[in-house]
Coordinates of C-alpha atoms and ligand atoms in Angstrom, one line a residue:
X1 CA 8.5 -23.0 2.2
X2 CA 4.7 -22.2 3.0
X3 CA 3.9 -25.4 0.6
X4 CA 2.2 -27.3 3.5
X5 CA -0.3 -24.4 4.3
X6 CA -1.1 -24.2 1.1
X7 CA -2.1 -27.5 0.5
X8 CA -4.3 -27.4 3.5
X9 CA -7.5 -25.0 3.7
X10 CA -6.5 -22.6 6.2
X11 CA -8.9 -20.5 8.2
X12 CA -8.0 -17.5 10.6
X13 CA -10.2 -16.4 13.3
X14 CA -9.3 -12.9 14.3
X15 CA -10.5 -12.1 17.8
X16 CA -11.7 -8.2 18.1
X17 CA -14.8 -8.1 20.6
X18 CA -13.4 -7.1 23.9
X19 CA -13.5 -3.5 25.2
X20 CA -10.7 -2.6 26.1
X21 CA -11.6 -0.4 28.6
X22 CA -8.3 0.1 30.5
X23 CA -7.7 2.6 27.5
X24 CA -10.3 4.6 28.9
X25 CA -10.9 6.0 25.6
X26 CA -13.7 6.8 23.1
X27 CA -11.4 4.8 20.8
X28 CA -12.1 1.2 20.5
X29 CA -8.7 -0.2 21.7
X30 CA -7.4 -2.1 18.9
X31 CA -8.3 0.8 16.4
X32 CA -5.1 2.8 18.5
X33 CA -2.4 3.3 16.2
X34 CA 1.5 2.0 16.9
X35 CA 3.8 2.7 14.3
X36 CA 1.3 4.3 12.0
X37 CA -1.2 1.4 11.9
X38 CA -3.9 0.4 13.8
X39 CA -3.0 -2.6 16.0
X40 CA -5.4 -4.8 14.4
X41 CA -4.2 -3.6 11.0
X42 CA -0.7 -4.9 11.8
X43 CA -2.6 -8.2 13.0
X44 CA -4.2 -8.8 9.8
X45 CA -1.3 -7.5 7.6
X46 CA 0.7 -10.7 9.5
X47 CA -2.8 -12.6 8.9
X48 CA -2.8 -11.6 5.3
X49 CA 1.3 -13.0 4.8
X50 CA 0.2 -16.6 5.2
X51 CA -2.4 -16.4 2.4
X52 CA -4.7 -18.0 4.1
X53 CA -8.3 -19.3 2.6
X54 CA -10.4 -17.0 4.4
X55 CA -10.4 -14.6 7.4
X56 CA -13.0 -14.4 10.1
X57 CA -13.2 -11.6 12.1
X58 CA -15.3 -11.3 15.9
X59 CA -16.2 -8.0 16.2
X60 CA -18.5 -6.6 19.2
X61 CA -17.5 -3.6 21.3
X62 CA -18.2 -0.8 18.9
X63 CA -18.4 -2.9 15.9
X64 CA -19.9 0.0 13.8
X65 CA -16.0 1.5 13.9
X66 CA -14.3 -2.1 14.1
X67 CA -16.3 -4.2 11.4
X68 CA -15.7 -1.0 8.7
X69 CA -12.1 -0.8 9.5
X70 CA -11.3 -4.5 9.0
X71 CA -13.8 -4.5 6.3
X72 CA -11.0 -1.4 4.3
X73 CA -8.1 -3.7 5.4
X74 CA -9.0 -6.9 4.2
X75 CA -12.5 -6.4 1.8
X76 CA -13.5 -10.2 1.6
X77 CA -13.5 -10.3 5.6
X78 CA -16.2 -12.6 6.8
X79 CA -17.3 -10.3 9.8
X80 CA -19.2 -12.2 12.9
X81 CA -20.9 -10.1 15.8
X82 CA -20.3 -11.5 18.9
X83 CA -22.9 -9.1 21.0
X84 CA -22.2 -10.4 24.3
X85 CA -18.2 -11.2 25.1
X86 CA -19.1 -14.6 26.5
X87 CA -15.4 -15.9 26.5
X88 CA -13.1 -17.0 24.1
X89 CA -14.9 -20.0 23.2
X90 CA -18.1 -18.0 22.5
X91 CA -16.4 -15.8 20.4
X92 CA -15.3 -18.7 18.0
X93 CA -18.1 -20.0 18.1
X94 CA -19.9 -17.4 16.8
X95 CA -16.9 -17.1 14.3
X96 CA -18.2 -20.5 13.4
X97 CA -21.5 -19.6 12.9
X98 CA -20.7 -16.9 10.7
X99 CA -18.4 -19.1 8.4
X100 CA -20.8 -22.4 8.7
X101 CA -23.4 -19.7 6.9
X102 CA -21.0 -18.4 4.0
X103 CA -20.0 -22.1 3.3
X104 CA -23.7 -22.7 2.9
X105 CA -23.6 -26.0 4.7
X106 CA -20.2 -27.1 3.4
X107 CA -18.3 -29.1 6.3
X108 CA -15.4 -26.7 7.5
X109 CA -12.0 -28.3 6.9
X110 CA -8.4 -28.2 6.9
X111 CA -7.1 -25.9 9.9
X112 CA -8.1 -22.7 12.1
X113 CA -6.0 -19.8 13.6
X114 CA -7.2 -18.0 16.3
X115 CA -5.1 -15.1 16.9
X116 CA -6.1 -11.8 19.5
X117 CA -6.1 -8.5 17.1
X118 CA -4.3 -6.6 20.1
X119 CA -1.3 -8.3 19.8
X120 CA 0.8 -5.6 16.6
X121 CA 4.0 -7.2 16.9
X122 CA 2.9 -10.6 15.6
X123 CA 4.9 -11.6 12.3
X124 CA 3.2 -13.7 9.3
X125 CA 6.3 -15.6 10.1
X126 CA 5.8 -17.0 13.0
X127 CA 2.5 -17.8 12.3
X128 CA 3.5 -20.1 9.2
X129 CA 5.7 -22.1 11.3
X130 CA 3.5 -22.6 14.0
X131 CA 0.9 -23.6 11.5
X132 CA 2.8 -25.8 9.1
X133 CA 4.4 -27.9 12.1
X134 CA 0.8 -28.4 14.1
X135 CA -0.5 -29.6 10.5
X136 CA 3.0 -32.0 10.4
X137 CA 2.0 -33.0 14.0
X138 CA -1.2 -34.1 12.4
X139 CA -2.8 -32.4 15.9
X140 CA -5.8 -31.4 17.1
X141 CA -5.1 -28.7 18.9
X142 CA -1.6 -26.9 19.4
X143 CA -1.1 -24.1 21.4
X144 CA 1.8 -21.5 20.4
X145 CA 3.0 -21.0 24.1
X146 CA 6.2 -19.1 25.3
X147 CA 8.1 -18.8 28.2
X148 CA 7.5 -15.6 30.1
X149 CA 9.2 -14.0 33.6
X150 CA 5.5 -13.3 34.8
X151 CA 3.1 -15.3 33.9
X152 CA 0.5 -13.5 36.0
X153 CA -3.0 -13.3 34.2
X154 CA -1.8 -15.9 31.5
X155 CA -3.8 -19.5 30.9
X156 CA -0.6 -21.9 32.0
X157 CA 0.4 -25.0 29.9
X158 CA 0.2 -27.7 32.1
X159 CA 1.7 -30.6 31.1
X160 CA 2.2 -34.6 32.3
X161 CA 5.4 -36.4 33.7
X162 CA 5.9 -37.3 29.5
X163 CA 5.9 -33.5 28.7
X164 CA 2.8 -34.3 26.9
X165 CA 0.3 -31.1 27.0
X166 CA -2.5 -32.1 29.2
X167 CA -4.5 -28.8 29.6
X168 CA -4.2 -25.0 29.6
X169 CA -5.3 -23.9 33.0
X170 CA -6.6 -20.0 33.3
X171 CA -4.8 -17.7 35.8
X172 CA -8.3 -17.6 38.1
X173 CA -8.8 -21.8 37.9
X174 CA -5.1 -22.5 38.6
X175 CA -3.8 -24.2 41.4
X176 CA -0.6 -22.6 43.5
X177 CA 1.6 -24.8 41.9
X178 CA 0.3 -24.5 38.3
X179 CA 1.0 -20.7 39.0
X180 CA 4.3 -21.3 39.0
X181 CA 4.2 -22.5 35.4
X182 CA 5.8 -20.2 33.3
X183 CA 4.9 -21.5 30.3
X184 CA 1.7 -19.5 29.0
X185 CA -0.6 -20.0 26.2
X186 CA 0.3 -16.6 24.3
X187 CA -3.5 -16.7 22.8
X188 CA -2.6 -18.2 19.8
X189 CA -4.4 -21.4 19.0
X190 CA -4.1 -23.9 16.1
X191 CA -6.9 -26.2 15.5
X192 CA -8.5 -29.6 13.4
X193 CA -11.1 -27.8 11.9
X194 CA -13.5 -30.9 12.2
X195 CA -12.3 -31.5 15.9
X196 CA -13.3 -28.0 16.8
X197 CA -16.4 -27.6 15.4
X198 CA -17.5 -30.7 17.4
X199 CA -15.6 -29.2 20.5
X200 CA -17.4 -25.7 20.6
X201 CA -20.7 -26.8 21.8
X202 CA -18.9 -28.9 24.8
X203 CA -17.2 -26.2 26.3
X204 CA -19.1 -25.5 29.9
X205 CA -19.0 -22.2 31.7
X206 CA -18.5 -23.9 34.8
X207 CA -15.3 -21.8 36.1
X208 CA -14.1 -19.1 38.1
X209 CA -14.5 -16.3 35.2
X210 CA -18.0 -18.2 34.0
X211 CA -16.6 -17.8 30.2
X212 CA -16.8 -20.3 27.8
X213 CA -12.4 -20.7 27.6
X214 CA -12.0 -21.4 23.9
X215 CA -8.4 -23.1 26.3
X216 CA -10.8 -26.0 27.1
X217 CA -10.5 -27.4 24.1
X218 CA -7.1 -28.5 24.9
X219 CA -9.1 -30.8 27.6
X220 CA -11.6 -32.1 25.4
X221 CA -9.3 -33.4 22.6
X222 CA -7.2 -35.0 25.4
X223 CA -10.0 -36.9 27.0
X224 CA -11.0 -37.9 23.1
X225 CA -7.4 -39.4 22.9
X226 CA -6.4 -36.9 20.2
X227 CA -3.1 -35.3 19.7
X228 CA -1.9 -32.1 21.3
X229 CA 0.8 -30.4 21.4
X230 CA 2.4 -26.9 22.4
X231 CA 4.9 -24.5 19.8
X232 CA 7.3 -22.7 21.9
X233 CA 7.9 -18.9 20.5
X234 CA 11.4 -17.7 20.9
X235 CA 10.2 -13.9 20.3
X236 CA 7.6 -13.6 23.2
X237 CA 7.3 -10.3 22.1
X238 CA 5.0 -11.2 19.0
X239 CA 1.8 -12.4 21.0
X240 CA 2.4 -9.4 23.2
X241 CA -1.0 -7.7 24.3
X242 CA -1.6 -4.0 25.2
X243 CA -4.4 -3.3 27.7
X244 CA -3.3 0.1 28.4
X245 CA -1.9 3.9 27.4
X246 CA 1.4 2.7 29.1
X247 CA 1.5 -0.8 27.3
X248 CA 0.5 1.2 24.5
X249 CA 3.4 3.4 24.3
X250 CA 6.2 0.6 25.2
X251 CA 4.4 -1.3 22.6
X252 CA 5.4 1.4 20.5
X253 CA 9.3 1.9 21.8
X254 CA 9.4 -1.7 20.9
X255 CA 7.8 -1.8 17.6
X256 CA 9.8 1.2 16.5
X257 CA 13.1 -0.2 17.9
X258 CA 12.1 -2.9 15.6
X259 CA 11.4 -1.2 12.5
X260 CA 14.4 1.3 12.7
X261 CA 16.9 -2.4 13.1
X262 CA 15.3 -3.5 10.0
X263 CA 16.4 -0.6 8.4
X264 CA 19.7 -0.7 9.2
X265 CA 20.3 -3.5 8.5
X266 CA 19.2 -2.7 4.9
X267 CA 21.8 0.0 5.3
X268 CA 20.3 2.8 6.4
X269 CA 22.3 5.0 8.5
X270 CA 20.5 6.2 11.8
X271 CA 22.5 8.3 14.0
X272 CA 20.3 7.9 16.8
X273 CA 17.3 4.7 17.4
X274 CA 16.0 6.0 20.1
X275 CA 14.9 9.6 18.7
X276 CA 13.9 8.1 15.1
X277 CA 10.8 7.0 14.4
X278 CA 9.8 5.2 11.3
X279 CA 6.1 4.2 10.8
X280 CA 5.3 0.9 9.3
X281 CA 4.7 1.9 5.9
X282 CA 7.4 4.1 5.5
X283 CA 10.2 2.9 2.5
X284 CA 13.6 3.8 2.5
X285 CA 16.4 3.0 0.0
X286 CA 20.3 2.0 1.5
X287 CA 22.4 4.8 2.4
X288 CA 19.8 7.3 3.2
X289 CA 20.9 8.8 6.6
X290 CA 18.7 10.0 9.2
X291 CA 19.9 12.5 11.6
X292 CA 18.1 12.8 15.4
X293 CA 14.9 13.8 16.2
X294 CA 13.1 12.5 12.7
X295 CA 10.0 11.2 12.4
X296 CA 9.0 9.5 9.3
X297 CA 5.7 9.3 8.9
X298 CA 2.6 7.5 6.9
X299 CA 3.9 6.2 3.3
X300 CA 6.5 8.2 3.0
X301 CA 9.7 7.3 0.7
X302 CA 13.4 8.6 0.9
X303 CA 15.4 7.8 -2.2
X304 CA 19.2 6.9 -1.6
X305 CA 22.1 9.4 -0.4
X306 CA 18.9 12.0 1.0
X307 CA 19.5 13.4 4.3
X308 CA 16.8 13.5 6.8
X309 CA 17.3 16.0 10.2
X310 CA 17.9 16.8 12.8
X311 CA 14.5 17.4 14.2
X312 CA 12.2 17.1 10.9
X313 CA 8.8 15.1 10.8
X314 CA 7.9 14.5 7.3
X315 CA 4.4 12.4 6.4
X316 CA 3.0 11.2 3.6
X317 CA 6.2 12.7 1.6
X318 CA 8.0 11.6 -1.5
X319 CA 11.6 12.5 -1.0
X320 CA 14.7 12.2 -4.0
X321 CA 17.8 10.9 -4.1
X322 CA 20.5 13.4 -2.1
X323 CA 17.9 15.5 -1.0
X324 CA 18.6 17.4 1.9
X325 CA 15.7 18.2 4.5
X326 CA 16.8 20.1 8.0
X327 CA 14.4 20.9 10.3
X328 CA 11.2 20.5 8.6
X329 CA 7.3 20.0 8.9
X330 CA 6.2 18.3 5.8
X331 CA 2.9 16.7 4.3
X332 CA 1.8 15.1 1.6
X333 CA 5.2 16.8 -0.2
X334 CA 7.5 15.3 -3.0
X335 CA 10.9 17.0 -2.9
X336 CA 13.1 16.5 -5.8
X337 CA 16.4 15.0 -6.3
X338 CA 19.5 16.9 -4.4
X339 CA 16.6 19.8 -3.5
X340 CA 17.5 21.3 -0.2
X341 CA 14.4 22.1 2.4
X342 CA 15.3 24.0 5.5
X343 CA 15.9 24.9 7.9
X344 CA 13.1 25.7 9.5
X345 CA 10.5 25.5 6.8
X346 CA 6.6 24.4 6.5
X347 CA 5.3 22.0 3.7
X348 CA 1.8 21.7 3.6
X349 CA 0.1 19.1 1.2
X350 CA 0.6 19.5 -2.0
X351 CA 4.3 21.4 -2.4
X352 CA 6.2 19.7 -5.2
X353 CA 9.8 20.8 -4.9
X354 CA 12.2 20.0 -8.1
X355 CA 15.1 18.7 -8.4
X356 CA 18.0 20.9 -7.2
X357 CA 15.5 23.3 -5.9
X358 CA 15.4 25.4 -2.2
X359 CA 12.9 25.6 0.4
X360 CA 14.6 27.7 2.8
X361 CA 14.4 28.9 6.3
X362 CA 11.0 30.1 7.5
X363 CA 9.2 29.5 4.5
X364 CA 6.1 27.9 4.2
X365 CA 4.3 26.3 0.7
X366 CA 1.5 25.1 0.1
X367 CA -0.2 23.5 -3.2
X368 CA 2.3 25.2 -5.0
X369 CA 5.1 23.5 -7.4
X370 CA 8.3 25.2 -7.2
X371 CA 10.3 23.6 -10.5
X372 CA 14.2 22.2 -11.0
X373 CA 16.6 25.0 -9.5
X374 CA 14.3 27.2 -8.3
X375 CA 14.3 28.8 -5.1
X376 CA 12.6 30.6 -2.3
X377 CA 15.3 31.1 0.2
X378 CA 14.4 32.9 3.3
X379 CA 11.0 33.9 5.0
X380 CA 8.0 33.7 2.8
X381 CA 4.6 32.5 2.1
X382 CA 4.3 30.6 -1.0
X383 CA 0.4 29.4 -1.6
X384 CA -1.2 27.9 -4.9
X385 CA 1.4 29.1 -7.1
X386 CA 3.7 27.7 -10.1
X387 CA 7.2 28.9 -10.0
X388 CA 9.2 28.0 -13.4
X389 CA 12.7 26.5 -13.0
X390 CA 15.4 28.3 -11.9
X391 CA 13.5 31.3 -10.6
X392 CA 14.5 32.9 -7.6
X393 CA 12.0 34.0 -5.1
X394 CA 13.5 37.5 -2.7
X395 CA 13.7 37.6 0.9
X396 CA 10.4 37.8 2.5
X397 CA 8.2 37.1 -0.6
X398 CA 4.1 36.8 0.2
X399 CA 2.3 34.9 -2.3
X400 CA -1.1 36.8 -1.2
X401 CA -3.2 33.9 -3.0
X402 CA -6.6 34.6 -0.6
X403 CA -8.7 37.7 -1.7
X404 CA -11.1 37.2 1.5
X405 CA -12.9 35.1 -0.2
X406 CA -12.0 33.1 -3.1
X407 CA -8.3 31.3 -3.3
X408 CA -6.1 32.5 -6.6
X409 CA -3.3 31.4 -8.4
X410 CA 0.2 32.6 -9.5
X411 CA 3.0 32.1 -11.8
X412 CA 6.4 33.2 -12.0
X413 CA 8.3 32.3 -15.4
X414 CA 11.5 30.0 -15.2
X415 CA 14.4 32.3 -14.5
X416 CA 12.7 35.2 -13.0
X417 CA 14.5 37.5 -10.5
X418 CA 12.2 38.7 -7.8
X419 CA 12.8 41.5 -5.2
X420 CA 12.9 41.2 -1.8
X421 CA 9.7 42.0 0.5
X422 CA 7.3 41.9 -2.8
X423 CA 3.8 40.8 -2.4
X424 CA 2.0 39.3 -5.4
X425 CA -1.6 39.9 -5.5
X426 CA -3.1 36.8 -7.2
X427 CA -4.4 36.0 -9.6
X428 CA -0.8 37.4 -11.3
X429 CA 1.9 36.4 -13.5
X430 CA 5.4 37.1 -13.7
X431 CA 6.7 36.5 -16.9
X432 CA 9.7 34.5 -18.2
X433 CA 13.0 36.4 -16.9
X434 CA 11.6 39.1 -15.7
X435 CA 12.6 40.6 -12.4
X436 CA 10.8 43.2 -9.9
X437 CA 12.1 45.7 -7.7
X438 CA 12.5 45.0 -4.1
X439 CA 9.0 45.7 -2.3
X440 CA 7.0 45.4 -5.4
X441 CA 3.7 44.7 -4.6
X442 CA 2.3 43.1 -8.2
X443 CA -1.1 43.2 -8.3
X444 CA -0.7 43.4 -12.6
X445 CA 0.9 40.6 -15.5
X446 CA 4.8 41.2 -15.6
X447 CA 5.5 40.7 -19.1
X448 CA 8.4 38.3 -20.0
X449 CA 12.0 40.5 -19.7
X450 CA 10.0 43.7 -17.8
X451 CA 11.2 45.2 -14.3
X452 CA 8.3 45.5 -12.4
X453 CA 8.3 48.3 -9.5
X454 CA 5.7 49.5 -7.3
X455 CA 5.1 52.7 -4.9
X456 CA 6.3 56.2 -5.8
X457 CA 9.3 57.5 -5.7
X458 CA 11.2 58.0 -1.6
X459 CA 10.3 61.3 -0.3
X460 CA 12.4 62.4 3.0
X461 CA 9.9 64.9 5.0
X462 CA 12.6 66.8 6.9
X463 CA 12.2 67.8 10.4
X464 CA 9.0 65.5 10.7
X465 CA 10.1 63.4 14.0
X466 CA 10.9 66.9 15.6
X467 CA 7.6 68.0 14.8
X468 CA 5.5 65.0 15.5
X469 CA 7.5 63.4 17.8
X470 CA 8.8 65.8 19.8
X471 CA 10.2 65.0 23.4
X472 CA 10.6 61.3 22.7
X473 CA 14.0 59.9 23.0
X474 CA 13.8 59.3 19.0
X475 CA 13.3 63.1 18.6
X476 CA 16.6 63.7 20.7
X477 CA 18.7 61.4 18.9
X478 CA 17.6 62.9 15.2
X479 CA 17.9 66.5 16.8
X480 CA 21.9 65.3 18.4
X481 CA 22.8 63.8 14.8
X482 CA 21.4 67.1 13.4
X483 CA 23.6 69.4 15.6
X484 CA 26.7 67.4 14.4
X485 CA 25.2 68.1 10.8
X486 CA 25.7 64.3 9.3
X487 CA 23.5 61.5 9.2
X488 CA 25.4 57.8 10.6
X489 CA 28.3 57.0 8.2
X490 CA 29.5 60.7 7.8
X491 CA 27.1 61.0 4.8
X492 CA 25.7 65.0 4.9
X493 CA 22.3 65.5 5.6
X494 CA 19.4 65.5 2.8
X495 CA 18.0 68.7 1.6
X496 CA 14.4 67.3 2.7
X497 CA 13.2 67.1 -1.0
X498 CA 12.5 64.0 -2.5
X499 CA 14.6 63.1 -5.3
Ligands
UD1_501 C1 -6.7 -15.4 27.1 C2 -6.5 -16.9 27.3 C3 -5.3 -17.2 28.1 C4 -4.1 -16.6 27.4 C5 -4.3 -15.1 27.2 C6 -3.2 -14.5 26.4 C7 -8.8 -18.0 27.3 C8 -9.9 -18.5 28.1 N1 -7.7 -17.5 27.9 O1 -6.9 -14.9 28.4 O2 -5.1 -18.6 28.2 O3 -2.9 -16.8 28.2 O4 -5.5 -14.9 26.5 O5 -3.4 -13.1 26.3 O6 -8.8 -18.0 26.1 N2 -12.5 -11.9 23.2 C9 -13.6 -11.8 22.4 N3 -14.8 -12.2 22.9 C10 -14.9 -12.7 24.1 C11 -13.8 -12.8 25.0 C12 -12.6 -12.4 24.5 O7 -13.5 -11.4 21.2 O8 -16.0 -13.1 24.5 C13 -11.2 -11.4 22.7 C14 -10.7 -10.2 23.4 O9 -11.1 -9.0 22.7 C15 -9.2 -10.4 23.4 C16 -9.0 -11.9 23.3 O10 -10.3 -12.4 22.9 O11 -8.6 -9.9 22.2 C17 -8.6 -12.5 24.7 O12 -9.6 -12.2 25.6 P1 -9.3 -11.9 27.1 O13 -10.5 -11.8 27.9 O14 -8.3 -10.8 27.2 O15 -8.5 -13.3 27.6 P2 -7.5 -13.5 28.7 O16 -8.3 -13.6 30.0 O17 -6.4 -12.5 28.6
CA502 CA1 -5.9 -10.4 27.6

C-alpha cells in the first residue's frame, strides 16, 4: 500500500520553532504531554509510520530542551535552528538549508512534508494517503485542507470558478468574502522537492503579518503554470492545534476517547470511557476489563482476563493474566498471574508480586519480591525484602529495612507463618517454615521450623490505674467493674501476678 512513497525520496519537515506562549509556561509547548507523550512525540511517531527518507526538524524557542528531545525520539534527526520565527516560509527555508548541508550539495529530490509538531492527533495514516495521491497528481504543491465550522485564524483555500486551487489566503490578508471560506489549509503541505527549493527564496514579506507564508507557495507554482491541488481530510481532528491549557486538556479528552475506542474494539471491556484513561504506550490483551476511575499509565501491560479498578492508577506496571488490582497506586510493579492487589494498597517501583500472590488493604511495598502464593494481607510496610512462596505475612507487619542510616534487606523462607504486629529489624531472616509469635519484634536469624517470640512474659500490675490514674473517668470504670468483682465477659478478676 505505501509502495508509491517508497519509490519516491520522501522528506518530512517538522515545524517546532514557535513559542507557544499562550501556555504561559516554563515548558516549551510542544514538549506538554497528552496521553503520556509529548505532542511532538506523537507528531513524529505518525512521521516515523511513513518511513520516510529523512526527518528535518525546525527548532527555535528553547531549542536546548526541543532539539535533545527530538534528538531521543528520532536519533538521525537532521535538527535546523531557526533563531528568529520569521514565518513559515523562513522556517523551511532554514529546514532547507540544514538538509542542502547534509546532502553535501546533492540536488534535494522526490517530495517534502511539512507538518506543525503541535498537532498529536495526526495519524501516519493520513499522512501516507495525502502523500501518495499528491505524488499520483504529479503536483507541485497540495495542500491537505479540511472543512471546519470556524475557520477563524486559518489560511483559506481559495479556489477558481473550475474548483482549481488558486491560492491559500491567511486569516489577516483575506478579503470578507474569502472569510467565509471554510475550507482551511490544516498546515499540512506536500511539495515537488525541486519546485520548492526554487520557491523559498521568492516568497516576499509583503503582508499583513510581514512573515514569509511558506502558503505562498501555492501562488508561485500557479503563476509558473504548475499543478496544484488540495486533499480534503475527513478527520479534522488530526491537524488539530493546541495553543492553550484549555485546548490542551480537550486535546487530551479527545485523544483519550480515542485510544480507549481502539481498545474496545480490540475487545477490551471498559465500564466507563469517560473515567479511563489509557496513555499511548499502554498494551492491553482482549478481555481485560477495566472498571471506573483507572488510569493506565506509561508502558504499562495488562495480560488477558486481569481486572483493573475501580479507582486504581497503575504506571509503568507489568500486570498477569486474571490479576485482580482494586484500588491501587502502582509503579514500575509486575504483578503475577491471578495475584490479587488491593484494596487500598501502595506499590512503589520495584515490587514484583507472584503469581497467585496478595497485596492487601493498606499495604505498601517497595523493591521487595513477594513470590507465587504468598501474602501480606492487611496493613503493613514491606521495604527491600524477599518473601519465599507461599508465606504469609500477619496483620500489621513492618519490614523496618532503614537503620537511620543505611537501607537493609530481609527474607522470609517459602511457607513461613508470621504473627501479627511483628517488626523485623533488617538485616534478618526468617527461615523456611518457621513462624513467630504475634508482636515479635525479630531483630535475630529465625532458623528454618523455629517459633520465634519476643518480649517477656505479660505481667498484670493490679490496682495501677487507681493509683496513677486516679480521678479520671478510666479510674472509675476499673474501680465500678472491681466492686462487681469480674472483669467484662464474667471472667473473675486476676490475682495481680504475672503468670
Ligand atoms: C498557519 C498557516 C495557515 C494554516 C494554519 C493551520 C502559514 C503562513 N499559515 O498559520 O494557512 O491554516 O497554520 O494551523 O503557513 N513556525 C515556525 N517558525 C516560524 C513560524 C511558525 O517554526 O517562523 C511553526 C510554529 O511553531 C507552528 C507552525 O509553524 O507550529 C505554524 O505557525 P503559526 O504561526 O501558528 O501559523 P498560523 O498563523 O497558525
Ligand atoms: Ca497556529
Amino acid at each position: 500500500m505505501s509502495e508509491a512513497v517508497h519509490d519516491h525520496e520522501l522528506t518530512v519537515v517538522v515545524l517546532a520553532a514557535g513559542g507557544g506562549t499562550r501556555m504561559k509556561s516554563k515548558t516549551m509547548k510542544v514538549l506538554h504531554q497528552v496521553s503520556g507523550r509529548s505532542m511532538v512525540g506523537h507528531v513524529l511517531t505518525a512521521v516515523q509510520g511513513v518511513k520516510p527518507r529523512r526527518i528535518v526538524a525546525v527548532v527555535g524557542h528553547q531549542r536546548d530542551e526541543v532539539g535533545p528531545h527530538i534528538r531521543q525520539l528520532v536519533p538521525d534527526v537532521v535538527l535546523a535552528v531557526q533563531d528568529e520565527q520569521r514565518g513559515t516560509g523562513h522556517a523551511v527555508r532554514i529546514a532547507v538549508e540544514a538538509l542542502t548541508e547534509r546532502l553535501m550539495g546533492a540536488p534535494l529530490r522526490g517530495t517534502v512534508l511539512v507538518a506543525y509538531a503541535d498537532t498529536p492527533l495526526l495519524q501516519a495514516e493520513s499522512l501516507r494517503a495525502f502523500a501518495q495521491e499528491h505524488e499520483a497528481a504529479q503536483r507541485a504543491v497540495s495542500i491537505l485542507s479540511g472543512v471546519v465550522a470556524d475557520p477563524f485564524g486559518y489560511g483559506r483555500v481559495v479556489r477558481g470558478d473550475d474548483g482549481d486551487v488558486e491560492a491559500i489566503v491567511e486569516e489577516n490578508d483575506a478579503t470578507r468574502d474569502q472569510r467565509e471560506i471554510r475550507e482551511i489549509n490544516s498546515g499540512i503541505l506536500a511539495f515537488d522537492a525541486e519546485f520548492l527549493v526554487g520557491a523559498l527564496p521568492r516568497l516576499s514579506n509583503d503582508n499583513a503579518k510581514g512573515e514569509y507564508y511558506l502558503t505562498d507557495t501555492v501562488k508561485i507554482a500557479r503563476d509558473d503554470g504548475l499543478h496544484v491541488g488540495a486533499h480534503l481530510i475527513d478527520d479534522v481532528g488530526q491537524t488539530e492545534g493546541v495553543n492553550d491549557r484549555v485546548q490542551l486538556a480537550e486535546m487530551g479528552r479527545e485523544m483519550n476517547r480515542r485510544i480507549v475506542t481502539q481498545w474496545m474494539r480490540e475487545g477490551v471491556t471498559v465500564m466507563d470511557p469517560a473515567t479511563t484513561w489509557i496513555d499511548a504506550d499502554v498494551k492491553l490483551e482482549p478481555d481485560v476489563t477495566i472498571l471506573p476511575g483507572v488510569q493506565l499509565l506509561g508502558a504499562t501491560v495488562v495480560a488477558e482476563d486481569a481486572v483493573i479498578g475501580p479507582d486504581s492508577t497503575l504506571k509503568d506496571c507489568e500486570v498477569g493474566a486474571g490479576a485482580r488490582v482494586v484500588r491501587a497506586h502502582a509503579e514500575l510493579a509486575v504483578i503475577g498471574e491471578a495475584a490479587s492487589v488491593g484494596p487500598f494498597a501502595y506499590l512503589r517501583p520495584g515490587s514484583l508480586l507472584g503469581a497467585g500472590g496478595k497485596i492487601g488493604t493498606f499495604v505498601e511495598v517497595k523493591n521487595s519480591e513477594i513470590g507465587p502464593g504468598a501474602k501480606v494481607p492487611h496493613l503493613s510496610y514491606v521495604g527491600d525484602a524477599e518473601i519465599g512462596e507461599q508465606a504469609n505475612i500477619g496483620a500489621g507487619t513492618i519490614f523496618a529495612n532503614w537503620d537511620g542510616v543505611a537501607k537493609h534487606h530481609t527474607r522470609v523462607g517459602r511457607l513461613a507463618r508470621t504473627g501479627s504486629n511483628n517488626t523485623f529489624v533488617a538485616p534478618v531472616e526468617i527461615g523456611e517454615g518457621a513462624t513467630t509469635g504475634g508482636g515479635t519484634v525479630v531483630r535475630r536469624n529465625v532458623p528454618p521450623g523455629a517459633l520465634a517470640v519476643s518480649g517477656g512474659p505479660q505481667r498484670n500490675l493490679a490496682g495501677w490505674v487507681a493509683s496513677k490514674r486516679a480521678g479520671t473517668p478510666q479510674a472509675a470504670a476499673a474501680e465500678q467493674a472491681l466492686e462487681g468483682d469480674t472483669e467484662p465477659g464474667g471472667v473473675p478478676a486476676d490475682d495481680g501476678e504475672g503468670h
